[in-house]
Short mmCIF file of C-alpha atoms in Angstrom, two decimals:
data_model
loop_
_atom_site.label_atom_id
_atom_site.label_comp_id
_atom_site.label_asym_id
_atom_site.label_seq_id
_atom_site.Cartn_x
_atom_site.Cartn_y
_atom_site.Cartn_z
CA ALA Y 1 0.00 0.00 0.00
CA ARG Y 2 2.91 2.34 0.69
CA ARG Y 3 4.32 1.75 -2.78
CA MET Y 4 0.92 2.67 -4.21
CA ALA Y 5 0.90 5.86 -2.16
CA GLU Y 6 4.28 7.20 -3.34
CA PRO Y 7 3.07 8.85 -6.56
CA MET Y 8 0.19 10.47 -4.73
CA LEU Y 9 2.37 11.72 -1.91
CA ALA Y 10 4.78 13.21 -4.43
CA TYR Y 11 1.89 15.26 -5.76
CA ILE Y 12 0.11 16.15 -2.53
CA LYS Y 13 2.19 17.08 0.51
CA ARG Y 14 0.70 17.62 3.87
CA SER Y 15 -0.73 21.13 3.87
CA LYS Y 16 0.04 23.88 6.33
CA SER Y 17 -2.67 26.39 7.20
CA ILE Y 18 -4.07 27.77 3.94
CA SER Y 19 -6.69 30.47 3.82
CA SER Y 20 -7.13 30.59 0.03
CA CYS Y 21 -10.24 28.94 -1.39
CA HIS Y 22 -7.84 26.93 -3.53
CA SER Y 23 -6.55 24.94 -0.58
CA TYR Y 24 -6.09 21.22 -1.27
CA HIS Y 25 -5.32 19.48 1.95
CA ARG Y 26 -4.68 16.04 3.31
CA SER Y 27 -6.03 15.67 6.83
CA SER Y 28 -3.74 17.35 9.34
CA THR Y 29 -4.31 14.42 11.67
CA THR Y 30 -3.01 11.93 9.12
CA PRO Y 31 -0.44 9.60 10.71
CA PRO Y 32 3.09 8.91 9.37
CA HIS Y 33 1.91 6.30 6.85
CA PRO Y 34 -1.17 8.07 5.46
CA MET Y 35 -2.29 5.61 2.79
CA THR Y 36 -2.43 2.73 5.28
CA ASP Y 37 -4.47 4.85 7.70
CA ALA Y 38 -2.76 2.91 10.48
CA VAL Y 39 -2.07 4.31 13.90
CA PRO Y 40 1.04 3.70 16.01
CA SER Y 41 0.62 0.57 18.07
CA GLU Y 42 0.29 0.87 21.83
CA PRO Y 43 1.69 -1.49 24.43
CA ASP Y 44 -0.84 -4.26 25.15
CA SER Y 45 -1.24 -3.00 28.70
CA LYS Y 46 -2.54 0.37 27.43
CA LYS Y 47 -4.88 -0.94 24.75
CA PRO Y 48 -8.63 -0.68 25.41
CA LYS Y 49 -10.11 -3.99 26.41
CA MET Y 50 -12.39 -5.58 23.83
CA ALA Y 51 -15.43 -7.38 25.16
CA SER Y 52 -15.30 -11.18 25.23
CA SER Y 53 -17.58 -13.13 22.93
CA PRO Y 54 -21.11 -11.66 23.11
CA GLU Y 55 -24.22 -13.58 24.08
CA ASN Y 56 -25.54 -13.44 20.50
CA PRO Y 57 -22.48 -13.28 18.22
CA ARG Y 58 -24.55 -14.02 15.10
CA VAL Y 59 -26.46 -10.74 15.52
CA MET Y 60 -24.43 -7.80 14.19
CA ALA Y 61 -25.03 -4.07 14.62
CA LEU Y 62 -23.09 -1.53 12.56
CA PHE Y 63 -23.05 2.11 13.64
CA ASP Y 64 -22.40 5.35 11.79
CA VAL Y 65 -20.50 7.92 13.89
CA ASP Y 66 -21.67 11.53 13.31
CA GLY Y 67 -25.26 12.03 14.47
CA THR Y 68 -25.49 8.39 15.57
CA LEU Y 69 -22.89 7.84 18.30
CA THR Y 70 -21.86 11.50 18.66
CA ILE Y 71 -23.15 14.92 17.76
CA PRO Y 72 -21.66 16.04 14.40
CA ARG Y 73 -17.83 16.13 14.76
CA GLY Y 74 -18.25 15.87 18.51
CA GLU Y 75 -16.77 13.40 20.99
CA ILE Y 76 -18.68 10.42 22.32
CA THR Y 77 -19.91 10.94 25.86
CA PRO Y 78 -18.67 8.61 28.61
CA SER Y 79 -22.21 7.33 29.16
CA MET Y 80 -22.66 6.55 25.46
CA MET Y 81 -19.35 4.69 25.30
CA GLU Y 82 -20.32 2.75 28.42
CA PHE Y 83 -23.60 1.81 26.74
CA MET Y 84 -21.85 0.69 23.54
CA GLN Y 85 -19.47 -1.51 25.49
CA SER Y 86 -22.41 -2.99 27.38
CA LEU Y 87 -24.15 -3.61 24.05
CA SER Y 88 -21.07 -5.40 22.75
CA SER Y 89 -21.53 -7.99 25.50
CA LYS Y 90 -24.93 -8.80 23.97
CA ILE Y 91 -24.24 -8.73 20.21
CA THR Y 92 -21.38 -8.20 17.75
CA VAL Y 93 -20.69 -4.48 17.30
CA GLY Y 94 -18.97 -2.67 14.45
CA ILE Y 95 -18.25 0.96 13.56
CA VAL Y 96 -18.48 2.18 9.95
CA GLY Y 97 -17.75 5.83 9.16
CA GLY Y 98 -16.74 7.93 6.19
CA SER Y 99 -13.91 9.73 7.97
CA ASP Y 100 -10.37 8.41 8.27
CA LEU Y 101 -9.22 6.56 11.37
CA PRO Y 102 -7.52 9.54 13.08
CA LYS Y 103 -10.80 11.46 12.91
CA GLN Y 104 -12.67 8.45 14.29
CA GLU Y 105 -10.24 8.42 17.20
CA GLU Y 106 -10.87 12.11 17.83
CA GLN Y 107 -14.56 11.29 18.25
CA LEU Y 108 -14.56 7.78 19.73
CA GLY Y 109 -11.27 7.78 21.63
CA SER Y 110 -7.77 6.49 21.13
CA GLY Y 111 -7.50 2.83 20.23
CA VAL Y 112 -11.04 2.57 18.90
CA VAL Y 113 -10.03 -0.37 16.67
CA ASP Y 114 -9.43 -2.35 19.86
CA LYS Y 115 -12.74 -1.45 21.52
CA PHE Y 116 -15.08 -3.32 19.19
CA PRO Y 117 -14.59 -6.40 16.98
CA TYR Y 118 -15.04 -4.56 13.67
CA ASN Y 119 -13.93 -1.08 12.67
CA PHE Y 120 -14.35 0.37 9.21
CA SER Y 121 -13.03 3.84 8.43
CA GLN Y 122 -13.50 5.53 5.05
CA ASN Y 123 -16.56 3.32 4.48
CA GLY Y 124 -14.54 0.16 4.99
CA LEU Y 125 -11.70 0.95 2.60
CA VAL Y 126 -9.58 0.68 5.72
CA ALA Y 127 -10.88 -2.37 7.60
CA TYR Y 128 -9.96 -3.77 11.00
CA LYS Y 129 -11.06 -6.93 12.76
CA ASP Y 130 -10.08 -7.57 16.36
CA GLY Y 131 -7.57 -4.72 16.15
CA LYS Y 132 -5.78 -6.06 13.06
CA VAL Y 133 -5.81 -4.58 9.55
CA LEU Y 134 -7.81 -6.60 7.01
CA GLU Y 135 -7.45 -4.38 3.94
CA VAL Y 136 -6.49 -0.92 2.68
CA GLN Y 137 -7.76 0.37 -0.67
CA THR Y 138 -6.67 3.64 -2.40
CA ILE Y 139 -8.51 5.95 -4.76
CA ALA Y 140 -5.26 7.20 -6.33
CA LYS Y 141 -4.47 3.78 -7.70
CA HIS Y 142 -8.04 3.20 -8.86
CA LEU Y 143 -8.52 6.49 -10.75
CA GLY Y 144 -4.98 7.27 -11.85
CA GLU Y 145 -3.09 10.50 -11.31
CA ASP Y 146 -4.50 12.35 -14.35
CA ASN Y 147 -8.07 11.88 -13.16
CA VAL Y 148 -7.16 12.83 -9.59
CA LYS Y 149 -5.75 16.14 -10.86
CA ARG Y 150 -8.76 16.63 -13.11
CA ILE Y 151 -11.14 16.34 -10.13
CA VAL Y 152 -9.03 18.59 -7.93
CA ASN Y 153 -8.64 21.33 -10.55
CA TRP Y 154 -12.33 21.40 -11.44
CA THR Y 155 -13.37 21.48 -7.78
CA MET Y 156 -11.04 24.35 -6.89
CA LYS Y 157 -12.34 26.40 -9.82
CA TYR Y 158 -15.99 25.73 -8.88
CA LEU Y 159 -15.41 26.69 -5.25
CA ALA Y 160 -13.49 29.84 -6.23
CA GLU Y 161 -16.57 31.06 -8.08
CA LEU Y 162 -19.04 30.03 -5.37
CA ASP Y 163 -20.38 32.91 -3.24
CA LEU Y 164 -21.09 31.97 0.37
CA PRO Y 165 -21.61 34.09 3.52
CA VAL Y 166 -18.41 32.61 5.00
CA LYS Y 167 -15.41 30.70 3.62
CA ARG Y 168 -12.58 29.29 5.68
CA GLY Y 169 -9.90 26.72 4.75
CA THR Y 170 -9.40 23.06 3.79
CA PHE Y 171 -11.98 22.82 1.04
CA ILE Y 172 -10.75 19.56 -0.46
CA GLU Y 173 -9.42 16.79 1.75
CA PHE Y 174 -7.74 13.86 0.05
CA ARG Y 175 -8.24 10.60 1.89
CA SER Y 176 -6.91 7.24 0.83
CA GLY Y 177 -10.34 6.10 -0.37
CA MET Y 178 -12.18 9.30 -1.28
CA PHE Y 179 -12.25 13.06 -1.69
CA ASN Y 180 -14.10 15.04 0.95
CA VAL Y 181 -15.32 18.39 -0.40
CA SER Y 182 -16.49 21.19 1.88
CA PRO Y 183 -17.78 24.44 0.28
CA ILE Y 184 -17.30 26.43 3.49
CA GLY Y 185 -14.04 24.66 4.42
CA ARG Y 186 -13.40 22.14 7.18
CA ASN Y 187 -11.55 24.75 9.28
CA CYS Y 188 -14.79 26.53 10.18
CA SER Y 189 -15.82 26.90 13.81
CA ARG Y 190 -18.70 25.02 15.44
CA GLU Y 191 -20.93 28.11 15.17
CA GLU Y 192 -19.99 28.62 11.51
CA ARG Y 193 -20.64 24.93 10.84
CA ASN Y 194 -24.15 25.17 12.31
CA ASP Y 195 -24.93 28.37 10.39
CA TYR Y 196 -23.65 26.89 7.14
CA GLU Y 197 -25.82 23.79 7.51
CA LYS Y 198 -28.92 25.99 7.65
CA PHE Y 199 -27.73 28.01 4.64
CA ASP Y 200 -26.93 24.84 2.71
CA LEU Y 201 -30.36 23.32 3.34
CA ALA Y 202 -32.06 26.52 2.25
CA ASN Y 203 -29.92 27.05 -0.87
CA ASN Y 204 -28.97 23.51 -1.99
CA VAL Y 205 -25.27 24.39 -2.15
CA ARG Y 206 -24.01 20.84 -1.85
CA LYS Y 207 -26.83 19.32 -3.89
CA ASP Y 208 -26.16 21.71 -6.78
CA MET Y 209 -22.41 21.08 -6.67
CA VAL Y 210 -22.95 17.32 -6.63
CA ALA Y 211 -25.26 17.60 -9.65
CA ALA Y 212 -22.61 19.59 -11.54
CA MET Y 213 -19.89 17.07 -10.66
CA LYS Y 214 -22.03 14.12 -11.75
CA LYS Y 215 -22.35 15.74 -15.16
CA GLU Y 216 -18.69 16.75 -15.42
CA PHE Y 217 -17.28 13.37 -14.36
CA ALA Y 218 -19.89 11.01 -15.77
CA ASP Y 219 -17.14 8.95 -17.41
CA LEU Y 220 -15.47 8.08 -14.09
CA ASN Y 221 -18.39 6.16 -12.53
CA LEU Y 222 -18.21 8.06 -9.24
CA THR Y 223 -20.61 8.19 -6.31
CA PHE Y 224 -21.37 11.43 -4.47
CA SER Y 225 -22.59 11.20 -0.91
CA ILE Y 226 -23.76 14.13 1.23
CA GLY Y 227 -23.02 13.60 4.91
CA GLY Y 228 -22.59 15.59 8.07
CA GLN Y 229 -23.22 19.32 8.12
CA ILE Y 230 -20.69 20.87 5.75
CA SER Y 231 -19.29 18.42 3.20
CA PHE Y 232 -19.82 15.57 0.77
CA ASP Y 233 -17.73 12.59 -0.26
CA VAL Y 234 -16.61 11.59 -3.76
CA PHE Y 235 -15.55 8.01 -4.41
CA PRO Y 236 -15.79 5.23 -7.01
CA ALA Y 237 -19.18 3.52 -7.36
CA GLY Y 238 -19.49 0.70 -4.86
CA TRP Y 239 -17.14 2.37 -2.38
CA ASP Y 240 -19.99 3.59 -0.17
CA LYS Y 241 -20.60 2.06 3.28
CA THR Y 242 -21.79 -1.19 1.70
CA TYR Y 243 -18.10 -1.81 0.94
CA CYS Y 244 -17.66 -2.98 4.54
CA LEU Y 245 -20.16 -5.82 4.06
CA ARG Y 246 -17.61 -7.82 2.07
CA PHE Y 247 -15.76 -8.39 5.34
CA LEU Y 248 -18.87 -9.80 7.06
CA LYS Y 249 -19.43 -13.30 5.75
CA GLU Y 250 -23.08 -14.22 5.26
CA GLU Y 251 -22.59 -17.58 6.97
CA ASP Y 252 -21.28 -15.83 10.12
CA PHE Y 253 -24.36 -13.66 10.82
CA ASP Y 254 -28.10 -14.24 10.98
CA GLU Y 255 -28.87 -10.51 11.17
CA ILE Y 256 -26.92 -7.36 10.34
CA HIS Y 257 -28.48 -4.15 11.64
CA PHE Y 258 -27.32 -0.68 10.60
CA PHE Y 259 -27.95 2.54 12.53
CA GLY Y 260 -27.42 5.93 10.89
CA ASP Y 261 -28.87 9.42 10.58
CA LYS Y 262 -28.28 10.23 6.88
CA THR Y 263 -30.43 7.39 5.56
CA PHE Y 264 -32.31 9.43 2.94
CA GLU Y 265 -31.50 8.96 -0.75
CA GLY Y 266 -28.29 10.88 -1.42
CA GLY Y 267 -27.21 10.68 2.23
CA ASN Y 268 -24.04 8.81 3.07
CA ASP Y 269 -25.94 6.12 4.98
CA TYR Y 270 -28.54 5.41 2.31
CA GLU Y 271 -26.85 2.56 0.43
CA ILE Y 272 -26.09 0.42 3.48
CA PHE Y 273 -29.39 1.38 5.15
CA SER Y 274 -31.34 0.04 2.15
CA HIS Y 275 -29.06 -2.91 1.30
CA GLU Y 276 -30.64 -6.35 1.09
CA ARG Y 277 -28.25 -7.75 3.71
CA THR Y 278 -29.06 -5.18 6.39
CA LYS Y 279 -31.96 -4.14 8.58
CA GLY Y 280 -31.76 -0.36 8.47
CA HIS Y 281 -32.66 1.93 11.37
CA THR Y 282 -32.85 5.73 11.09
CA VAL Y 283 -31.77 7.60 14.21
CA THR Y 284 -31.92 11.27 15.12
CA SER Y 285 -29.29 11.48 17.86
CA PRO Y 286 -27.04 9.38 20.10
CA ASP Y 287 -29.86 9.23 22.67
CA ASP Y 288 -32.20 7.88 20.00
CA THR Y 289 -29.57 5.28 19.04
CA ARG Y 290 -29.33 4.13 22.64
CA GLU Y 291 -33.11 3.97 23.02
CA GLN Y 292 -33.63 1.93 19.83
CA CYS Y 293 -30.78 -0.48 20.64
CA THR Y 294 -32.06 -1.01 24.18
CA LYS Y 295 -35.48 -2.05 22.87
CA LEU Y 296 -34.02 -4.28 20.15
CA PHE Y 297 -31.15 -6.00 21.91
CA MET Y 298 -31.25 -5.45 25.67
CA SER Y 299 -34.87 -5.80 26.74
#
């Protein structure tokens, strides 16, 4: 995977703070080997303890992060983490999010890959089971460098001409399995993030940009997925959250439940929510997630 990453890293170096709307940035939290999305290993004594085999291991529950286990880009509360660990004693638990692993750790705590049996960052393009890497896939290899530059250049031009009440920095974030595009910029404050979400819903900023990109890049067979408050993801078709299902063998599970908040068509939970192998559940908050799971699995 590192050999695959070398051409991409030659082209995109880790960005310093950039205020221009033409910023093209790889996540500032990216670890030393960015295309593997791995984190430095901890001594066994410091690793979080994974629950022993659950009572019903053939029942699986997969959880989105933002809006499902945490508030958007927020940290999980101690009580919610305690609940999730209690749930993992009842059934098999997995995390599947669109962000990279360092961002998952910001929200769910250090060593999250060791807390639950399955962890899928970037929709499963970086997959862990029992704390060990199963697979790493890269968009740079899949699309080729010319198409990567084509997407980046078009996106920067579109955003330069887009008039918004506020613009900050980090408008395009390159991840090993996708592009994350944010019209306002990922460096915005919490208050600016909340205000932008309202503006976006009223003015269809992201929806209109996605429509334009679908037309411009129709030949690349890409999927565009709106998630969270301020951004959307761009990745090859089939690299949505259903990608993680390939690591869950049908013969190993009788039921696979999925819990997410963006389950509407076009949302980044829609494909896995509506997949034939899953039982989808729409949630509105971490408290709602806890309430639904309690009724389903712990009553």
